[in-house]
Each structure stands twice: as C-alpha cells, then as structure tokens.
mmCIF file of C-alpha atoms in Angstrom:
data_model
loop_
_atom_site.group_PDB
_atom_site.id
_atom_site.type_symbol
_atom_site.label_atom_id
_atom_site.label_comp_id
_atom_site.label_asym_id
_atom_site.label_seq_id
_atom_site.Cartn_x
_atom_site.Cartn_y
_atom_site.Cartn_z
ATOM 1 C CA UNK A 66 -10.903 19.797 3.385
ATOM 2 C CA UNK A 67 -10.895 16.788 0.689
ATOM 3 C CA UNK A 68 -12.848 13.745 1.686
ATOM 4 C CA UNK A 69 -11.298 11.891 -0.846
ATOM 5 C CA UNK A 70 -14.838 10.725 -2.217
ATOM 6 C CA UNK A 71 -13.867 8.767 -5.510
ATOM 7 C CA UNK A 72 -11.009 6.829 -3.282
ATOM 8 C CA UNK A 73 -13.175 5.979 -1.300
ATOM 9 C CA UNK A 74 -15.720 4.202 -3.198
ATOM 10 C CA UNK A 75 -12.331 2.723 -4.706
ATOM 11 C CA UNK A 76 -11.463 1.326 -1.627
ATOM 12 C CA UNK A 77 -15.210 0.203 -0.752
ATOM 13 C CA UNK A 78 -15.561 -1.424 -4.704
ATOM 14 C CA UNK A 79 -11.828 -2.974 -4.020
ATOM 15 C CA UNK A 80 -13.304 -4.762 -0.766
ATOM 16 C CA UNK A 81 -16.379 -6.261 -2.049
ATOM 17 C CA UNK A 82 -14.235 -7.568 -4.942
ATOM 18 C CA UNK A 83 -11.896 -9.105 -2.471
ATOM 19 C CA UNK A 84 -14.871 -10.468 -0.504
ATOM 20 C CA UNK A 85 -16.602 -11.993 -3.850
ATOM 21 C CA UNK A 86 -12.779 -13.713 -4.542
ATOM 22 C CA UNK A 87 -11.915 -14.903 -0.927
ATOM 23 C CA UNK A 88 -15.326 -16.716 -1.022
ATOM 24 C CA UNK A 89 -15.289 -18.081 -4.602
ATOM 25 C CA UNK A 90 -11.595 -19.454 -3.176
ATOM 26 C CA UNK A 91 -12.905 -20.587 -0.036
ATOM 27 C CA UNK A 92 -15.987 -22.872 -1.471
ATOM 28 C CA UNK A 93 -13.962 -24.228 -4.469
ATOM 29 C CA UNK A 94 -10.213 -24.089 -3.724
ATOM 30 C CA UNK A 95 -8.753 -22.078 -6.471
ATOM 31 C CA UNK A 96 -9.350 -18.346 -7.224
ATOM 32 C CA UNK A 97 -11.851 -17.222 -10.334
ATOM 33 C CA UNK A 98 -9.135 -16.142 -12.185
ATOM 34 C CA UNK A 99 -7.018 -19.203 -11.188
ATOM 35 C CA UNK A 100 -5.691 -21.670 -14.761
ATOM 36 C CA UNK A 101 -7.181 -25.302 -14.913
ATOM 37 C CA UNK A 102 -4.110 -27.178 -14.173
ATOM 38 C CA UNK A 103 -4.502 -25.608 -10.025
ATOM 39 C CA UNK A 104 -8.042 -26.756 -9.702
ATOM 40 C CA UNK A 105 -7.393 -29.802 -8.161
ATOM 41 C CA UNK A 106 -7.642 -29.279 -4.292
ATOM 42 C CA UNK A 107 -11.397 -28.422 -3.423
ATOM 43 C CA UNK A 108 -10.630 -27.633 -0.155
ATOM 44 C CA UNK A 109 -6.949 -25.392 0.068
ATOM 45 C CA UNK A 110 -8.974 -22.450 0.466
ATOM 46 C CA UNK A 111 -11.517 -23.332 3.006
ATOM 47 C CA UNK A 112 -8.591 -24.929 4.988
ATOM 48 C CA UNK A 113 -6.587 -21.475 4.769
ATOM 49 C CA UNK A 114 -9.120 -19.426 6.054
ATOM 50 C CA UNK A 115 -10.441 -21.607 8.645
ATOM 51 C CA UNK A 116 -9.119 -21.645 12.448
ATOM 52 C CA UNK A 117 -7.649 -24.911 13.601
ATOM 53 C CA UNK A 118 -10.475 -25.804 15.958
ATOM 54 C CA UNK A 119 -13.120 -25.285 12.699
ATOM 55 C CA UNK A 120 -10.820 -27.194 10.421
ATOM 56 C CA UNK A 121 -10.794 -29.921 12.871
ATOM 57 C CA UNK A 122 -14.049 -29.974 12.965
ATOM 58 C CA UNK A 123 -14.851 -30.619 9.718
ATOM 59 C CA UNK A 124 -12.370 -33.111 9.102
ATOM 60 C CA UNK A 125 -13.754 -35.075 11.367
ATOM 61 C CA UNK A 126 -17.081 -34.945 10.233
ATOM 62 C CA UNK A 127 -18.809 -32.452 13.310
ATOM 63 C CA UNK A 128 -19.883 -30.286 10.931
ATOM 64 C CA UNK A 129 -20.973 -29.908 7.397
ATOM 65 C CA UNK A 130 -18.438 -28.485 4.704
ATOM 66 C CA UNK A 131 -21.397 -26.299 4.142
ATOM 67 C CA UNK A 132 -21.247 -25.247 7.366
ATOM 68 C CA UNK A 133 -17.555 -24.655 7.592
ATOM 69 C CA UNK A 134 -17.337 -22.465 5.002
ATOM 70 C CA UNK A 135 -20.003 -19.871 6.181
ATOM 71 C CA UNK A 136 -17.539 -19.983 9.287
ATOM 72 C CA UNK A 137 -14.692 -19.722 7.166
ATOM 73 C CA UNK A 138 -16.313 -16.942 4.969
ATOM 74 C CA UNK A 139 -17.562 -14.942 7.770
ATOM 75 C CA UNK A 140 -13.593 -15.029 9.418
ATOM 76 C CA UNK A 141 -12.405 -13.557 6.305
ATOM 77 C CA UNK A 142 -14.810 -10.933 5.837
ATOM 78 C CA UNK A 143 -14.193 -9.861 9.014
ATOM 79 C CA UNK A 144 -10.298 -9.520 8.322
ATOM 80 C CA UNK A 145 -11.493 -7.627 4.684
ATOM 81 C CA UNK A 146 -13.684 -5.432 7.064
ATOM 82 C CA UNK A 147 -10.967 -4.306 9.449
ATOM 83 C CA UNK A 148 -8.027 -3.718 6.744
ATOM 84 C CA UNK A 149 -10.956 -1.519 4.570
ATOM 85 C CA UNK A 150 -12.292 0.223 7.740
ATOM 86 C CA UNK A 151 -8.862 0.931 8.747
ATOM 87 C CA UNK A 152 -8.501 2.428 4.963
ATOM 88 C CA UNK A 153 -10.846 4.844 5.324
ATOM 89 C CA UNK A 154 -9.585 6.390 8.766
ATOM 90 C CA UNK A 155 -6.629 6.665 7.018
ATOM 91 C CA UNK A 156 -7.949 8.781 4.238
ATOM 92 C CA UNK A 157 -9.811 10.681 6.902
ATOM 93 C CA UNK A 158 -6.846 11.525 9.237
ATOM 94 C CA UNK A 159 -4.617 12.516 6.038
ATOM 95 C CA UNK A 160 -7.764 14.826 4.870
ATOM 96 C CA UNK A 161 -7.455 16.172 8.349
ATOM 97 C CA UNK A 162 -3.736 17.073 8.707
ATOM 98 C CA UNK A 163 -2.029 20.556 7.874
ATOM 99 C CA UNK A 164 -1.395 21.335 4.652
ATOM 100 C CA UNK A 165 2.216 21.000 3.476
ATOM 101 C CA UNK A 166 4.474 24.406 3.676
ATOM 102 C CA UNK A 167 7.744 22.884 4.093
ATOM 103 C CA UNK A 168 9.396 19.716 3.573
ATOM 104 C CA UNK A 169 13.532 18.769 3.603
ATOM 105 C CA UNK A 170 14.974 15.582 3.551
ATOM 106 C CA UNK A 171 18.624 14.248 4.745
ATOM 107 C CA UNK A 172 20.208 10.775 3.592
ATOM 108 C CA UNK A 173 23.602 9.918 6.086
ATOM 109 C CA UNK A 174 25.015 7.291 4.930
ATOM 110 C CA UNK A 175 26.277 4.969 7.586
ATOM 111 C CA UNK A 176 29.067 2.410 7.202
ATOM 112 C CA UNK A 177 27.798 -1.721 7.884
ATOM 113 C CA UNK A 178 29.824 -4.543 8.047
ATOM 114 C CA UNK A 179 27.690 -6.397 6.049
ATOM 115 C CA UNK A 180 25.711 -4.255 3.699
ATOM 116 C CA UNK A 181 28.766 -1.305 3.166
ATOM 117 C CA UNK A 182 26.995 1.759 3.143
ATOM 118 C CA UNK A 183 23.266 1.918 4.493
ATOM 119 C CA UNK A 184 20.993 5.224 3.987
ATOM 120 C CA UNK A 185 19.713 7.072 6.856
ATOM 121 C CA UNK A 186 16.804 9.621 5.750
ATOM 122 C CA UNK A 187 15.092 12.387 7.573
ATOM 123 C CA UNK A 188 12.462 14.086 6.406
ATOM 124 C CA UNK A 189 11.628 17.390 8.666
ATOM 125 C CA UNK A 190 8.078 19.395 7.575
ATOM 126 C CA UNK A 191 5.722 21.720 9.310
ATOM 127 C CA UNK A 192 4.000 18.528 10.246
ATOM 128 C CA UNK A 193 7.025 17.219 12.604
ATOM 129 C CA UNK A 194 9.971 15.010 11.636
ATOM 130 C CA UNK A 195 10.313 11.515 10.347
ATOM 131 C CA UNK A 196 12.740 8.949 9.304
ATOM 132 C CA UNK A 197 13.390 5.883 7.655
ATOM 133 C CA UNK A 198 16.119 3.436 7.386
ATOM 134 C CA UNK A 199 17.198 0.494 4.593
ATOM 135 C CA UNK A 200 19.939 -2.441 4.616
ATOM 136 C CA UNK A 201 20.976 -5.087 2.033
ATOM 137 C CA UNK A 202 21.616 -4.526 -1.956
ATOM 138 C CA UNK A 203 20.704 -5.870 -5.012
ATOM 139 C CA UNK A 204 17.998 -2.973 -4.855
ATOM 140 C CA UNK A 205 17.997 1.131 -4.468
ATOM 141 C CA UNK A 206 18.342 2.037 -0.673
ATOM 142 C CA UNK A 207 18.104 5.663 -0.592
ATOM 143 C CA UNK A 208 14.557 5.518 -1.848
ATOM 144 C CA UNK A 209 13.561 2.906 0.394
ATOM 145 C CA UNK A 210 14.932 5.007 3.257
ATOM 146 C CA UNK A 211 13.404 7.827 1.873
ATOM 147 C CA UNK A 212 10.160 6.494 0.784
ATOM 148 C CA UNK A 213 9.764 5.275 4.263
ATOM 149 C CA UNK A 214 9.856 8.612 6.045
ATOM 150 C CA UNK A 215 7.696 10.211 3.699
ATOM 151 C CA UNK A 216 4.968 7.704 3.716
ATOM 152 C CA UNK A 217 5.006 8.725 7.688
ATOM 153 C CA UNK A 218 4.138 12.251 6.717
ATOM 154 C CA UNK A 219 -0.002 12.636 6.445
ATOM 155 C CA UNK A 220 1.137 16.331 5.074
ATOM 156 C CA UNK A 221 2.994 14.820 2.219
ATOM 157 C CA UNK A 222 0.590 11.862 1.694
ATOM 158 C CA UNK A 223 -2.258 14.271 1.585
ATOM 159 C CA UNK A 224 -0.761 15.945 -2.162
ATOM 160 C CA UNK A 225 -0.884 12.299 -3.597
ATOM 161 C CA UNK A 226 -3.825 12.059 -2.334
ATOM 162 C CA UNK A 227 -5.270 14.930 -3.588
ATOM 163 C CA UNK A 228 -3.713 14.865 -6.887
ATOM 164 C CA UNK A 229 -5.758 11.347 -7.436
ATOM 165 C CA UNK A 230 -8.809 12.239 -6.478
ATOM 166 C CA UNK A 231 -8.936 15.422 -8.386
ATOM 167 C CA UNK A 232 -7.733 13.195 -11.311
ATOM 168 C CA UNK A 233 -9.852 10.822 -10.838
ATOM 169 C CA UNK A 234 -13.140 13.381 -10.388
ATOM 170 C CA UNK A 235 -11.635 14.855 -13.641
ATOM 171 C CA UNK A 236 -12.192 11.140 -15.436
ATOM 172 C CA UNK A 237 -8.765 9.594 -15.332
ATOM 173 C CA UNK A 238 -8.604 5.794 -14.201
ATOM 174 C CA UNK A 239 -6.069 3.992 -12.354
ATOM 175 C CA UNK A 240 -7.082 0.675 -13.689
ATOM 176 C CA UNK A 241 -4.663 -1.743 -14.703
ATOM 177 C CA UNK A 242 -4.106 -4.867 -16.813
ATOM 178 C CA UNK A 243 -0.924 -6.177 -15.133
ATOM 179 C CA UNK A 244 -1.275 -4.875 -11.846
ATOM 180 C CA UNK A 245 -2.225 -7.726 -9.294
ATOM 181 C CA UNK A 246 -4.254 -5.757 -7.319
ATOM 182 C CA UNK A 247 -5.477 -4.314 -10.872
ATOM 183 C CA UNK A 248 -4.920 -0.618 -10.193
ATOM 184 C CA UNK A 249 -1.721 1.749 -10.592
ATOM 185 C CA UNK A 250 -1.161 4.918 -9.414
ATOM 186 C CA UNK A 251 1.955 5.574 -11.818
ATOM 187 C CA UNK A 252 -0.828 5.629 -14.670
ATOM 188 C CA UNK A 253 -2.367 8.812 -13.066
ATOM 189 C CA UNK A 254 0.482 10.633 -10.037
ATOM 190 C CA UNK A 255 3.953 9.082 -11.750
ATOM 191 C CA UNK A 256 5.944 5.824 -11.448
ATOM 192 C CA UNK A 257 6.701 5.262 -7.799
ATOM 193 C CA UNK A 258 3.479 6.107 -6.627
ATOM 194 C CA UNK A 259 2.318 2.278 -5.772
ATOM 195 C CA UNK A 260 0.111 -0.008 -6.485
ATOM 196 C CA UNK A 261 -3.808 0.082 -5.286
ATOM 197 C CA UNK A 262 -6.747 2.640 -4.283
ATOM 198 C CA UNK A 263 -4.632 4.877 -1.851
ATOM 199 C CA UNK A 264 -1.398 5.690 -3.139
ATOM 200 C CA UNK A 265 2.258 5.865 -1.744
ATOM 201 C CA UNK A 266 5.609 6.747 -2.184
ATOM 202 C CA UNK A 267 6.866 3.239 -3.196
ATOM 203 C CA UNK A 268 10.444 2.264 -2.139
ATOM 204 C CA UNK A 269 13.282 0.752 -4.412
ATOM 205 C CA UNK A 270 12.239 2.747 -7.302
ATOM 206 C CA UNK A 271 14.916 6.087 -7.168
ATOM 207 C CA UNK A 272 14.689 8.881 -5.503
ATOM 208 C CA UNK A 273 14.290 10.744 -8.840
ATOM 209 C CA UNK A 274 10.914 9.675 -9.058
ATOM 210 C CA UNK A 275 9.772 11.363 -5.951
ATOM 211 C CA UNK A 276 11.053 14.262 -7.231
ATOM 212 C CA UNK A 277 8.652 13.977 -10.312
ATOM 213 C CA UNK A 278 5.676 12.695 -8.390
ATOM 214 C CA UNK A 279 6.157 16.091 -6.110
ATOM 215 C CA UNK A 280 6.776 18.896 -9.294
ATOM 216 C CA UNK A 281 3.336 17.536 -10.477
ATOM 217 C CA UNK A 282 2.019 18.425 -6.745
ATOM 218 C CA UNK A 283 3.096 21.690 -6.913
ATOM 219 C CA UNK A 284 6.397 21.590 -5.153
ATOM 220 C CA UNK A 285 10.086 21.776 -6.891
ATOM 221 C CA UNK A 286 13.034 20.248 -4.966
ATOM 222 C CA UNK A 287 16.675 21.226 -4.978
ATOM 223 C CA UNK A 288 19.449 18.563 -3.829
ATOM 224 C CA UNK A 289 22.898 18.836 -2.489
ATOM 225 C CA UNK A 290 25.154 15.899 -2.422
ATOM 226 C CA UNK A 291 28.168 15.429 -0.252
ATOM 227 C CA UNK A 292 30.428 12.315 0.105
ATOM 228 C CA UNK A 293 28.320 10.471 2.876
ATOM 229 C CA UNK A 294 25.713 12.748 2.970
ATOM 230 C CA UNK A 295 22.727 13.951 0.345
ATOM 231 C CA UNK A 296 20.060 16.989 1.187
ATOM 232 C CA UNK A 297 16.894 17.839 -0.281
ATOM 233 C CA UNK A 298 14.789 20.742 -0.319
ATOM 234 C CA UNK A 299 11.313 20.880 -1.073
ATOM 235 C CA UNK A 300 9.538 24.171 -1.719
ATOM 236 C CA UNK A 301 6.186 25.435 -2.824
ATOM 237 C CA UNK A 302 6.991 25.991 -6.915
ATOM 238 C CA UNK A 303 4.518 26.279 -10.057
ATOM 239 C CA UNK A 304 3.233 22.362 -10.680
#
C-alpha cells in the first residue's frame, strides 16, 4: 500500500504556509503578498477571523488588540488544523481502498426547462457505483457531471494519487507561478487534474482530459455516443 509520503509533507508544508499567512493577515490587515495600495485597514483581518463576542470585545476596549489576535490566531489555526487533518485521512482511506479493475461511466442527458439538456453521469467500478449531476451553461457539463462521480471513487482517486507521488519521489514538482494556491497538478498528471497537494479530477475542463489523465495511469477508455446518451469504458491498457 502507498502512504503517499511526499503528499503528505506537501500537505503538512502547505498548512504551515497557510498558518504563517493567516497570521501575518490577522496582525496587519493585508496578506504578505498583498500590493501597497490595500494596506490601509490594520484591522480587516483580525476582524475576519475573530468571533463576534471577541470582536466586541476589543472594540470596546476589554481587551488588548494584542490579546485579540492570539484569540483570533489560535481560531484560525484551529480551522487550518481540521481541513489538514482531515487531508491526511483522506490520503489514508484512498491508500486503503481496492485497487481499480474496472471502471464505466454513463452520461443521460435529461431535458430542463431552464438549462435544455443537463448531464446525468454514472460511474460503476469494482469499488461500487457513483454519480454526479450538473445544470446551467456558459461552461462544459458533462465533465462536471462526470468529474463529480469520479472524485467519489477512492479506487480511481488512488491512480492520481499514485501517479504524483511516484512523480514526485522521482523529482518532478508541482510548483507553480500562477497558481493561487501555488501548485498544479496538470504540470505533473495532465490538465484537469486540479489545483493543490492532493489532486482531482477537476470539472468544466472536457471530458477528453480525463481520458488523458487515465492512459497515463495505465488504463485506455473506449466511448460510445448515442443521441441523449454517451458510454465509457475504462480498461486496464499499457500506460
């Protein structure tokens, strides 16, 4: 079983960078990286992070600013703490499920009043089913749908996940210039693998990509398209 080692200490190095910005932002009111002209109010972070009884208190002078933001920086490490903690389970539980041996995936697409035609996707593996809807336009549904269900899947998550961490024990980086978060997966699995330490299948970006992201895993994938209705299979092939 992968423990996803190098991901890990991505996720752990991500934290303590969020903790060093959240309380750079809480004690001066703009973030490090922040230009001149949004320096102005010295307390916007403190007052963000703060709970309404703390904020009162300090504006009304029952406690020191000093002492409001420790209480403010403590809150929001503890937030940090749980979101990373619950990072790491999640890299556990996906190093714990069964590997992959099957995987097919069926888009209906169902008729809306407002939105015309809205996908439907189903995606069925050895590891149970799963599905995912998407509504609206101005963006690609049937990866959204799609993306969805798959990102349900610890089976299917576990080959991005194993891809990166094999990449990244083999010295490729996922660091990234124009990335807010400042690391992307396309650099390393493909476009449409998200943004961040632990990667995804990201929606909105075509199905097509998926596709890609899963031939470098190992796995080729067949489609049949029908007027209301597209199919995908996804077998064990030569990466």
């Amino acid at each position: 079983m992968t423990e996803y080692k190098n991901i890990k200490n991505e996720v752990i190095t991500d934290s303590e960078s969020r903790k060093n910005n959240t309380a750079f932002y809480i004690r001066n009111g703009y973030m490090p990286t922040w230009a001149a002209e949004h320096h102005g109010d010295l307390d916007r972070g403190l007052q963000e992070y703060s709970t309404a009884t703390r904020w009162e208190q300090y504006k009304n002078g029952r406690i020191t600013r000093e002492k409001a933001v420790e209480f403010a920086t403590a809150r929001a490490f503890r937030e940090i703490d749980k979101k990373t903690a619950v990072q790491l389970a999640q890299l556990d539980r996906v190093a714990a499920a069964p590997a992959l041996s099957y995987l097919s995936i069926s888009v209906d697409w169902v008729r809306s009043r407002t939105w015309g035609y809205n996908p439907h996707a189903e995606a069925m593996s050895n590891a149970g089913t799963f599905t995912g809807t998407a509504s609206g336009c101005g963006y690609d549904k049937e990866s959204a749908a799609v993306a969805e269900a798959l990102n349900q899947c610890d089976s299917v998550l576990q080959l991005l996940y194993t891809y990166k961490e094999n990449a990244l024990a083999a010295g490729e980086s996922d660091e990234s210039k124009t990335a807010s978060c400042g690391r992307s997966n396309g650099s390393i699995i493909g476009y449409g693998a998200g943004y961040g330490a632990i990667p995804y299948f990201e929606g909105g970006v075509g199905v097509s990509c998926f596709w890609s992201i899963l031939k470098k895993c190992g796995f080729e994938v067949r489609g049949h398209h029908g007027t209301h209705s597209n199919f995908y299979t996804i077998e064990k092939g030569v990466a």
